[in-house]
XYZ file of C-alpha atoms in Angstrom:
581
model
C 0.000 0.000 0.000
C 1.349 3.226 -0.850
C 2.126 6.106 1.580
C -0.621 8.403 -0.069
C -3.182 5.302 -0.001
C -2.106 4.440 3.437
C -3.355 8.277 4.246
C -6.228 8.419 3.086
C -7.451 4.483 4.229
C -6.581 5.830 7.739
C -8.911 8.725 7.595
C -11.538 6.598 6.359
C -10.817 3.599 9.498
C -10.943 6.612 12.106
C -14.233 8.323 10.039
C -16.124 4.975 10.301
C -15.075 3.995 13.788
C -16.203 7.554 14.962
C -19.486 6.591 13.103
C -20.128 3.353 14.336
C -19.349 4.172 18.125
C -22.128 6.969 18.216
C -24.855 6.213 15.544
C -24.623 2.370 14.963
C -28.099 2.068 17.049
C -29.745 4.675 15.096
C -31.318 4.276 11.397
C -31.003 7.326 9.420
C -33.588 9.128 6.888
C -33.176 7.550 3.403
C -31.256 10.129 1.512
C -32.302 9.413 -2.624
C -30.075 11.532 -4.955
C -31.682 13.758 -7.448
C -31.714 13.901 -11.145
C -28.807 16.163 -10.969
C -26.506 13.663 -9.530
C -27.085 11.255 -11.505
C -25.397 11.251 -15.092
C -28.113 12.150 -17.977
C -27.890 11.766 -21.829
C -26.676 14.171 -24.327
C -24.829 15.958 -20.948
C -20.982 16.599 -21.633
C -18.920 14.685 -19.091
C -15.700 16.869 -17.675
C -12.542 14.733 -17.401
C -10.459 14.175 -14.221
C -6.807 14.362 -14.546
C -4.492 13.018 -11.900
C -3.827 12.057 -9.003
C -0.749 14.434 -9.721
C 1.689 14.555 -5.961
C 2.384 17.485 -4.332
C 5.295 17.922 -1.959
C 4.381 21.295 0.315
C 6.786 24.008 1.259
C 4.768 25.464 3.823
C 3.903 22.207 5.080
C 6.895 20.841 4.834
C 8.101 17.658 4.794
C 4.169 16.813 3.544
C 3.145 14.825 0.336
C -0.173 14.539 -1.397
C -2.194 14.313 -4.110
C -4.351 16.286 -6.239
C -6.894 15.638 -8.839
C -8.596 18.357 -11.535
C -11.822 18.556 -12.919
C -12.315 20.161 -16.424
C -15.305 20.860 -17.722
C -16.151 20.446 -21.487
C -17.058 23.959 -21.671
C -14.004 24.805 -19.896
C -12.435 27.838 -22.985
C -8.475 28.071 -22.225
C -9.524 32.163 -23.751
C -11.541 32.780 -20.601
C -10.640 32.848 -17.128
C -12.948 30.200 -15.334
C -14.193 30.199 -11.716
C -12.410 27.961 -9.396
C -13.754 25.197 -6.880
C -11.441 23.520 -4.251
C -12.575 20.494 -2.473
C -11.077 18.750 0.831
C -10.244 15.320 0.973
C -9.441 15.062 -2.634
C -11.035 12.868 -5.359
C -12.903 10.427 -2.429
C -14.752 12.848 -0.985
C -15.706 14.491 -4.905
C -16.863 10.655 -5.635
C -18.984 10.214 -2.153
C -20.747 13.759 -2.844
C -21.326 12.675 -6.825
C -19.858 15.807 -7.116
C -18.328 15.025 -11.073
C -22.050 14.432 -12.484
C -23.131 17.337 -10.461
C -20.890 19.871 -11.480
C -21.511 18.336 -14.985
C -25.588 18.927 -15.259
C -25.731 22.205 -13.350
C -22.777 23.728 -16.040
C -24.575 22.315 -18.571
C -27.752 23.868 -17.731
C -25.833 27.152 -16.525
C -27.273 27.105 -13.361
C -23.679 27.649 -12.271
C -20.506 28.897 -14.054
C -17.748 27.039 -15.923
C -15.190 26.049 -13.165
C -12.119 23.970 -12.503
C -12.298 21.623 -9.682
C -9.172 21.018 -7.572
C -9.861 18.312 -5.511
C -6.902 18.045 -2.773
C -5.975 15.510 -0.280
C -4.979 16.045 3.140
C -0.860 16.094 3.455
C 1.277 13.615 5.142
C 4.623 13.188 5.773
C 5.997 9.827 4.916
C 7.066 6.825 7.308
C 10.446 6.950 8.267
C 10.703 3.350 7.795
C 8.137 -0.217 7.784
C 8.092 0.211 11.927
C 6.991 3.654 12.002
C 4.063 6.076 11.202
C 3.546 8.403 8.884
C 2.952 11.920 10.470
C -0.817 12.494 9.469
C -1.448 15.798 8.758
C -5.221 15.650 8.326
C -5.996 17.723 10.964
C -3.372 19.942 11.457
C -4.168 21.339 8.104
C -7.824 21.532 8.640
C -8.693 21.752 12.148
C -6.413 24.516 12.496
C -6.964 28.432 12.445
C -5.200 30.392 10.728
C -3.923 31.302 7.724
C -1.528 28.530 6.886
C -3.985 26.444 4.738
C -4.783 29.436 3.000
C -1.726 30.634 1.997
C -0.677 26.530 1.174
C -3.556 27.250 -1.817
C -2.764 30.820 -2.580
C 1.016 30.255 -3.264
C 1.651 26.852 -3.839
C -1.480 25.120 -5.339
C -3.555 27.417 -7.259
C -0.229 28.817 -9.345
C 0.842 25.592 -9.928
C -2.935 24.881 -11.470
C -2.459 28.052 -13.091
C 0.052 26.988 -15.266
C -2.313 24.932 -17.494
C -5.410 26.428 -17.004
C -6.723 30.166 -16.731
C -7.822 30.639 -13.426
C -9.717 33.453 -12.301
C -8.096 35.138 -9.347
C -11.269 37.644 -8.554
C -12.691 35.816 -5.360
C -16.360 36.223 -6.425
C -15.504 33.439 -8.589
C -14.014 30.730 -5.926
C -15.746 28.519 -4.061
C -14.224 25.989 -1.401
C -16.083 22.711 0.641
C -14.819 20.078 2.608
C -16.666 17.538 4.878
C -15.962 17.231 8.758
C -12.557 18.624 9.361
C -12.448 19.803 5.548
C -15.710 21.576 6.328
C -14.104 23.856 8.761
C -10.734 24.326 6.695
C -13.490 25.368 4.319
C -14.537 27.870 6.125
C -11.051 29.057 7.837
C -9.643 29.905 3.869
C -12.266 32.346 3.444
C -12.515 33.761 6.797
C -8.672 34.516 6.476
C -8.656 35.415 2.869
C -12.135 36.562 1.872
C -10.291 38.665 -0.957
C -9.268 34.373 -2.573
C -12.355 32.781 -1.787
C -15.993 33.930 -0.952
C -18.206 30.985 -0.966
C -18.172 28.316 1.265
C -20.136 24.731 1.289
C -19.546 22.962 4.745
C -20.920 19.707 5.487
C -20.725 17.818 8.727
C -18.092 20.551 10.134
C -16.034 20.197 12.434
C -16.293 23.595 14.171
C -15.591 21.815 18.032
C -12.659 22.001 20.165
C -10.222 19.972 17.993
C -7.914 22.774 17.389
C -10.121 25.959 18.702
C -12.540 25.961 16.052
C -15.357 26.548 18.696
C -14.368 30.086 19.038
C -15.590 31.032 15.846
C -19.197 31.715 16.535
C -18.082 34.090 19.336
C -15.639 35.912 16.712
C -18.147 35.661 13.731
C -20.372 37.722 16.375
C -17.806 39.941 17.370
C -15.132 40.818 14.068
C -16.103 42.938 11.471
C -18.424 41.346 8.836
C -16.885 39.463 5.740
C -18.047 39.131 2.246
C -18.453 35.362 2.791
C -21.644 33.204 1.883
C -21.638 30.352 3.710
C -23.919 26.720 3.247
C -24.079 24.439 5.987
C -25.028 20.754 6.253
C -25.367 18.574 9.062
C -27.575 15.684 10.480
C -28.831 15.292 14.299
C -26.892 12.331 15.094
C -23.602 13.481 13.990
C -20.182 13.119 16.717
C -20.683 13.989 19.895
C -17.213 13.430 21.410
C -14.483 14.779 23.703
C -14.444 18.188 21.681
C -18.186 19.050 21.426
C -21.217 17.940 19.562
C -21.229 18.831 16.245
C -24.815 18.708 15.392
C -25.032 21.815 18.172
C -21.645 23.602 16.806
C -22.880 23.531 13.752
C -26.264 25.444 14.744
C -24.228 27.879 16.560
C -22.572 28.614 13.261
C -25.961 29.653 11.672
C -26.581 31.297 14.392
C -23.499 33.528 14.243
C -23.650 34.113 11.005
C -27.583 34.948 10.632
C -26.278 37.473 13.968
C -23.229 38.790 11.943
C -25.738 39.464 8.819
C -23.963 36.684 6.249
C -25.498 35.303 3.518
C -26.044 31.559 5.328
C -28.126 28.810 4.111
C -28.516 25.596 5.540
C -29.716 22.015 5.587
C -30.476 19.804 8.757
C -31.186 16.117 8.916
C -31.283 13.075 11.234
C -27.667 11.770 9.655
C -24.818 10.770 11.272
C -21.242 11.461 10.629
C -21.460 11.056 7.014
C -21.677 11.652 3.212
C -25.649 10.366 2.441
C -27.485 13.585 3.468
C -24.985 16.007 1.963
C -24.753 14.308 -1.496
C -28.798 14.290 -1.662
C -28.480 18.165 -1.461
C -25.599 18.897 -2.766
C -26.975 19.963 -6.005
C -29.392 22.803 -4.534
C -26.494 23.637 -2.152
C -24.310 24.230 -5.378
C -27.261 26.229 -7.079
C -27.694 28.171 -4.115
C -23.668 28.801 -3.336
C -23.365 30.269 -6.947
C -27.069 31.758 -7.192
C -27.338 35.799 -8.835
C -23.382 35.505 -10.177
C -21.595 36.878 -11.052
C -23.490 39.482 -8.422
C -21.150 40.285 -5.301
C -21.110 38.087 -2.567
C -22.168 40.679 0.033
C -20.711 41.790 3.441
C -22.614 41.184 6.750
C -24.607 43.904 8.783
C -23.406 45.349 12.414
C -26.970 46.694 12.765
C -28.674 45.372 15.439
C -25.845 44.826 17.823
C -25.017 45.562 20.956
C -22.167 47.517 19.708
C -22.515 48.740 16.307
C -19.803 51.478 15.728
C -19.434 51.053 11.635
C -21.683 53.312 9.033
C -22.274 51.391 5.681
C -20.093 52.536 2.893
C -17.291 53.956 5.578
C -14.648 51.860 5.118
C -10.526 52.607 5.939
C -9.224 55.233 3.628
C -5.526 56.177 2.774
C -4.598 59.412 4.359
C -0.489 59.117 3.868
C 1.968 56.416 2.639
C 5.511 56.529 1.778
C 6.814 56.168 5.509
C 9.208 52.993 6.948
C 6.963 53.063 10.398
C 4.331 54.692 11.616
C 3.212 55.179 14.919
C 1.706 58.014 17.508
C -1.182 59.560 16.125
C -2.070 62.769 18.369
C -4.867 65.456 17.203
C -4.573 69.331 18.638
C -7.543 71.254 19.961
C -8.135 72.641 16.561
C -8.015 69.348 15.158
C -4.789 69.222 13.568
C -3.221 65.184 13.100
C 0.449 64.469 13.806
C 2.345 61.103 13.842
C 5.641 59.724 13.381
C 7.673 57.698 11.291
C 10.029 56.443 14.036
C 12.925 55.034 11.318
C 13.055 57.607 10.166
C 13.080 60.095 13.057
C 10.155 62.442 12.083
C 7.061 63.641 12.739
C 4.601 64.733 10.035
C 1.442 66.937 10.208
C -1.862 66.811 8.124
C -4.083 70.230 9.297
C -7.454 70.480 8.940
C -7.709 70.573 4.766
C -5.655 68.033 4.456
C -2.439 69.897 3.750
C 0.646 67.484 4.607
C 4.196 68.802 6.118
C 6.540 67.772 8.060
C 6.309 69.254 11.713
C 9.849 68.208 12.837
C 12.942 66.549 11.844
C 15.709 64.421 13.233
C 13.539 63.047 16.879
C 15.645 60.162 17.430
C 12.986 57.149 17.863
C 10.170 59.085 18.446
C 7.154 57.127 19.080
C 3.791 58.075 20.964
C 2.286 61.766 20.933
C -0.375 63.381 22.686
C -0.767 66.847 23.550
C -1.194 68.578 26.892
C -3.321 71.065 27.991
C -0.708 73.721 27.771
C -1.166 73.056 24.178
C 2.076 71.633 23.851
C 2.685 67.861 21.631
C 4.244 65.825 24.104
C 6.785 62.508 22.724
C 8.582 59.611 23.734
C 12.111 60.300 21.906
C 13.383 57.168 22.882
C 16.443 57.333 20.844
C 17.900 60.052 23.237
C 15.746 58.494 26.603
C 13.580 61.461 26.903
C 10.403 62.924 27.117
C 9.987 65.899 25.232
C 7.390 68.428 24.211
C 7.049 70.895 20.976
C 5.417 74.180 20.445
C 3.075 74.776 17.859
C 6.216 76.252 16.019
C 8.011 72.712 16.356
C 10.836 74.224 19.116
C 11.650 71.361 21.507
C 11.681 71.247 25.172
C 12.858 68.277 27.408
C 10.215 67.237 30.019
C 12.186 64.634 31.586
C 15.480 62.492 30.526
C 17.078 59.155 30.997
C 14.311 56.875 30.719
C 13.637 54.319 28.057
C 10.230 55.462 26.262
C 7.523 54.315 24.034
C 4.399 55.420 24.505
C 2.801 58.051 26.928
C -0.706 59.839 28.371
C -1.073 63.542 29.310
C -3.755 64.465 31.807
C -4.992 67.993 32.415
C -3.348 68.599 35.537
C 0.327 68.490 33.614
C 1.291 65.106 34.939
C 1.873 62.186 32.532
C 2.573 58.341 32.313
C 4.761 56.615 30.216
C 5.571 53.066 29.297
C 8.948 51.721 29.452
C 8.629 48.052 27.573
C 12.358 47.494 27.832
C 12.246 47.295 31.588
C 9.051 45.901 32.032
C 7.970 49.383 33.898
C 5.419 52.583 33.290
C 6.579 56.115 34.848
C 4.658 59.097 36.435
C 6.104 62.411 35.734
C 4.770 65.601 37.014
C 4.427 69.328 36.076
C 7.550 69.830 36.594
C 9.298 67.091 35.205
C 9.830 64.992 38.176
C 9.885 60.916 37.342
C 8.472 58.861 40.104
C 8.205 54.611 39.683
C 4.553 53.828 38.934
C 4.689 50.009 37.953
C 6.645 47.546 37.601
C 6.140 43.963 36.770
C 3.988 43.784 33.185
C 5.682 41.468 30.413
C 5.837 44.344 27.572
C 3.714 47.481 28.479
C 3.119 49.470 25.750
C -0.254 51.429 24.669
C -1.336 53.388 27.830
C -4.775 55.785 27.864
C -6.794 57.198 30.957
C -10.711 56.494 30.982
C -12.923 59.826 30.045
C -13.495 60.496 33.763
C -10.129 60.317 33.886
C -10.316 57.788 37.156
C -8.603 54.523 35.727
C -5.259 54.106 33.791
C -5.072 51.157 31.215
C -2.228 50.057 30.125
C -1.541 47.606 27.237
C 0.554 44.494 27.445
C 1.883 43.438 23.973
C 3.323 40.196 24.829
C 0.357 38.926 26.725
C -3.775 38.668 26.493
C -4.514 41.015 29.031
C -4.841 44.687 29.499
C -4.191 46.337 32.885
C -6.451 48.333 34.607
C -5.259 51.240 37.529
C -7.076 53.278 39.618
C -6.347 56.962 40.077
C -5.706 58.328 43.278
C -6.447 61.934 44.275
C -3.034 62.319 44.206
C -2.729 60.695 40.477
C -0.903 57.987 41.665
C -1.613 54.364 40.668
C -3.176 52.282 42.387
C -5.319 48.594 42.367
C -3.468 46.852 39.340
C -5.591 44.075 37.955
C -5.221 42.224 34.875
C -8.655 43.743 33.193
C -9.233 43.489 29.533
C -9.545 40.443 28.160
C -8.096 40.270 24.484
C -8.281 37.731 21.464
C -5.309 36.131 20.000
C -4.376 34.989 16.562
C -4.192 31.416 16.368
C -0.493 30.435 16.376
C 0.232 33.355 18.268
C 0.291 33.601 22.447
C 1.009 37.421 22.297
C -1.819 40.070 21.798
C -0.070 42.403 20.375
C -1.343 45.062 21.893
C -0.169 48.741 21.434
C -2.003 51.908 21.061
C -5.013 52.792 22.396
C -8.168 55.240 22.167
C -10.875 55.960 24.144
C -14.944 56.945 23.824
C -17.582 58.622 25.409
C -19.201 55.362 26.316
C -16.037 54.447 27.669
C -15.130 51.822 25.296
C -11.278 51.301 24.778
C -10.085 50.823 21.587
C -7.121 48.900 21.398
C -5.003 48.261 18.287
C -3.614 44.394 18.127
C -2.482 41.786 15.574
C -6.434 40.863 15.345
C -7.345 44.110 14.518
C -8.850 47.114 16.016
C -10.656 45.390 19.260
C -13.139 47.410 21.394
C -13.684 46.539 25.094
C -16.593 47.946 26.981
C -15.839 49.436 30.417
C -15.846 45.939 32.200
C -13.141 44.807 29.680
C -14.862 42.800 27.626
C -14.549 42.559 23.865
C -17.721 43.677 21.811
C -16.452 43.890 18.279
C -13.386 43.712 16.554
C -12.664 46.491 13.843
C -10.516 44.507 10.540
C -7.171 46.108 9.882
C -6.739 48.822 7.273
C -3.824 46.474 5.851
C -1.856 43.475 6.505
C 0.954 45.144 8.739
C 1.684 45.705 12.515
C -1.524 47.867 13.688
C 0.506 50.550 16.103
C -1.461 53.152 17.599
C -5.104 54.120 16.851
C -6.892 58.761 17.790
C -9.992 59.987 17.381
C -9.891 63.120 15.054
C -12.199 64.939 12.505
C -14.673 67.688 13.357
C -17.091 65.498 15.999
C -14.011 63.629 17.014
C -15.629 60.595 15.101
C -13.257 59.760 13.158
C -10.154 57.115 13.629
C -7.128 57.862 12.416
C -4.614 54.888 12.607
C -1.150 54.174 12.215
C -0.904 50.414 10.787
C 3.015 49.408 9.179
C 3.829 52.162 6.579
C 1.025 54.186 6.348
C -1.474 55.935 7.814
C -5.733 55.691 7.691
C -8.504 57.007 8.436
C -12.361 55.569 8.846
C -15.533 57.695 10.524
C -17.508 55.392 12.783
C -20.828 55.962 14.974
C -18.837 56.861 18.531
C -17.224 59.893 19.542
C -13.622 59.945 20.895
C -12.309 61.637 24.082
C -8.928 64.034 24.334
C -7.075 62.763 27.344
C -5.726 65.968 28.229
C -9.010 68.149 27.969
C -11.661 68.079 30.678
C -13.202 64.650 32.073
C -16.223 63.281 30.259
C -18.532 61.355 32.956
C -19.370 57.856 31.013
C -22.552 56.105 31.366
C -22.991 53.124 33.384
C -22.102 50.031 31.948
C -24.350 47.214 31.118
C -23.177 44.150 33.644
């Protein structure tokens, strides 16, 4: 038996044991197939080339095959829409996917399109006493955007080669069954600009590999333009990780929530192929129905938080830096920031006019202004504090201390964060620097509520933001780990830098998530997408009703208008409303 064969009759042992151990007492719906699985005269039959092996870079080590479906009508002249299945030709077979896709492109009830039917990766046995490393579920149980990019770089050029693929994402679908279901679903919600339409059946969105979480971020994150079909059966797995039959109704849930195009199909069915290849025609119909309309983008409305306006998205203000960080906005509304590289800050006023306020700041990093009307930095390339003018002339507040980020109160005394040494600083009017923690892992992003009574602080190498109590003194006091942040998958660290604050005293907090907001008892409500794939540093409120956010994400800077209103740190204190508990 070879090491490919070996793979995939392993999956299918495990797949039927898990069956027979939780449904064997139970006898299922009769499932017929339709006319549209079945092959029908005078209907042009696609051909199926392969099983062509794959050996993965980003998986490495990992072989597999792949198989591709051409259609008749396939025309090398036109770019054709692309469909990626799971589990490779086996799982195409136990859907009758090949007559399917064959009648419904015949009768145009969905478009030309290349099938790329992939098996799951596996790295071979070292010798006849050892295992292969199955890679089954790594691949697919996992979040993340490794499986993703294992399509988008490796597979879908190497298609590419020999057949015109259309690269618009309106025109890819992906499925998978069980794990492939949720690896499915993963590709798009990491790369809804590949792939926007998604056919799960049986998923596997349990506590395998922390796909559970995703009805709680499909609830929270920013809508996608993802539609999404589900399929599962009421006796389906209901092992150590969860029951799928109720993970997969908390999907629909989510996504009817989140506003997502979501269809569905429920039956009786176990762990298996029968009720998914009796629908799997409509399912297809319905995947591809109106294109080649958009797929459209969920709704916030209705939420508990709903901050974004339809048709605002992130907009380019300024490019052409190395790094920026520090957004600050003056009393008349002015935006400054940094490029700390390359040791400068630059000013956009009012109209949009662009200049560079000052030059040569060694590693300056967070603004924000005081109420003397003075732009206070962290230049940490000389170890100071320093403040400018309006004229750009440079004072030194305070010097000798590592720097990166800082918050001005009205009052004229300050906080910094000193990530180096794992400490945050008070200094006063006058320029005195007292100890004011010590302890946090990387503290970074720091911000005072709008009452101006607790001091947050951000920890970028952990999960957690801290919260502080302000004496009437304005020293700190009552650290507790507060906020309560989401992580990337294969990362343990937030992230966490900048932050901003609201009138309903929601924190903003920029991370490698995205943009996450945290009502008052530290809890995330929504989670704003990143203007751009790049380190997300430092996040204002600007713009005439301070509605706007301006943030500072890898080289450039962005700005979107959203339905809250932002606080100045430095101005007066703005009582918040009670929270909801």
């Amino acid at each position: 038996m070879s090491v490919l064969r070996y793979f995939v009759f392993g999956f299918a042992v495990c797949a039927t044991l898990g069956w027979s151990l939780n449904q064997s007492a139970f006898a299922e719906t009769d499932y017929p197939l339709t006319e549209d699985s079945i092959r029908q005269d005078g209907v042009p039959e696609g051909k199926v080339i392969g099983p062509i092996q794959w050996r993965s870079k980003i998986f490495p080590g990992t072989v597999r095959d792949y198989w591709i479906y051409v259609p008749q009508q396939y025309d090398p002249s036109q770019e054709a829409c692309v469909f990626v299945v799971q589990d490779g030709l086996n799982r195409a077979k136990g859907w009758h996917l090949l007559p399917v896709l064959d009648n419904l492109i015949h009768k145009k009830e969905i478009p030309v399109q290349i099938g790329i039917f992939i098996s799951p990766g596996g790295v071979p046995a070292a010798n006849d006493q050892s295992q292969p490393r199955f890679n089954r579920s790594f691949e697919y149980d996992g979040l993340g955007d490794r499986y993703a990019r294992f399509l988008v770089e490796e597979i879908l050029p190497e298609v590419g080669k020999d057949y015109s693929l259309s690269d618009d994402p309106n025109d890819r679908a992906i499925a998978g069954a069980s794990s492939g279901g949720i690896c499915a679903f993963t590709v798009a919600w990491e790369r809804p600009d590949q792939f926007r339409r998604v056919l799960s059946t049986i998923g596997t969105f349990v506590g395998l590999r922390g796909g559970d979480a995703y009805p709680v971020m499909i609830r929270k994150h920013e809508p996608k333009p993802i539609r999404v079909f589900l399929q599962d059966g009421s006796t389906d797995l209901n092992l150590y990780g969860g029951e799928w039959f109720v993970a997969n109704q908390a999907m629909l849930s989510a996504l009817k929530f989140a506003g997502y195009e979501v269809n569905h199909a429920w039956g009786d069915g176990g762990h298996n192929s029968k009720h998914a290849a009796s629908i799997m025609p409509e399912a297809l119909k319905w995947l591809w129905e109106g294109y080649p309309g958009e797929v459209s983008v969920g709704t916030t409305e209705g939420r508990r938080t709903d901050l974004l306006i339809p048709g605002e998205d992130w907009v380019e203000v300024s490019s052409g830096h190395r790094f920026t960080e520090g957004p600050a906005i003056d009393s008349d509304g002015n935006l400054y920031f940094t490029d700390i590289p390359n040791a400068t800050i630059h000013k956009i006023d009012r109209s949009g006019n662009k200049s560079v306020f000052v030059k040569d700041s060694p590693g300056i990093n967070g603004l924000m202004f005081g109420a003397d009307q003075k732009l206070y930095g962290c230049q940490n390339g000389t170890k100071k504090i320093v403040r400018y003018t309006l004229d750009g002339e440079e004072e030194v507040v305070c010097e000798g201390y590592p720097c990166n980020d800082l918050v001005v109160l009205p009052n004229g005394v300050g906080f910094f964060t000193d990530p180096q040494n794992k400490k945050v600083w008070r200094f006063d009017a006058e320029g005195k620097v007292t100890l004011a923690d010590e302890g946090i892992a990387r503290p970074n992003g720091i911000i005072v509520s709008p009452d101006q009574s607790i001091l947050t602080v951000a920890d970028t190498d952990g999960r957690f933001t801290y919260s502080f109590t302000l004496d009437e003194n304005t020293q700190l006091q009552n650290k507790q780990v507060y906020g309560h942040l989401h992580l990337e998958d294969q990362e343990l660290k937030s992230g966490a830098d900048g932050m901003a604050v609201d009138t309903e005293g929601r924190t903003y907090v920029t991370t490698r998530v995205g943009l996450q907001v945290l009502d008052q008892l530290g809890r995330v409500h929504f989670i704003i997408e990143k203007p751009q794939d790049a380190w997300l540093s430092n996040v204002v409120f600007g713009g005439e009703n301070l509605d706007v956010l301006y943030a500072t994400c890898g080289d450039k800077l962005y700005s979107r208008k959203i339905k809250a209103t932002g606080v100045r740190p430095w101005e007066a204190a703005v009582k918040q409303p009670k929270p909801s508990l």
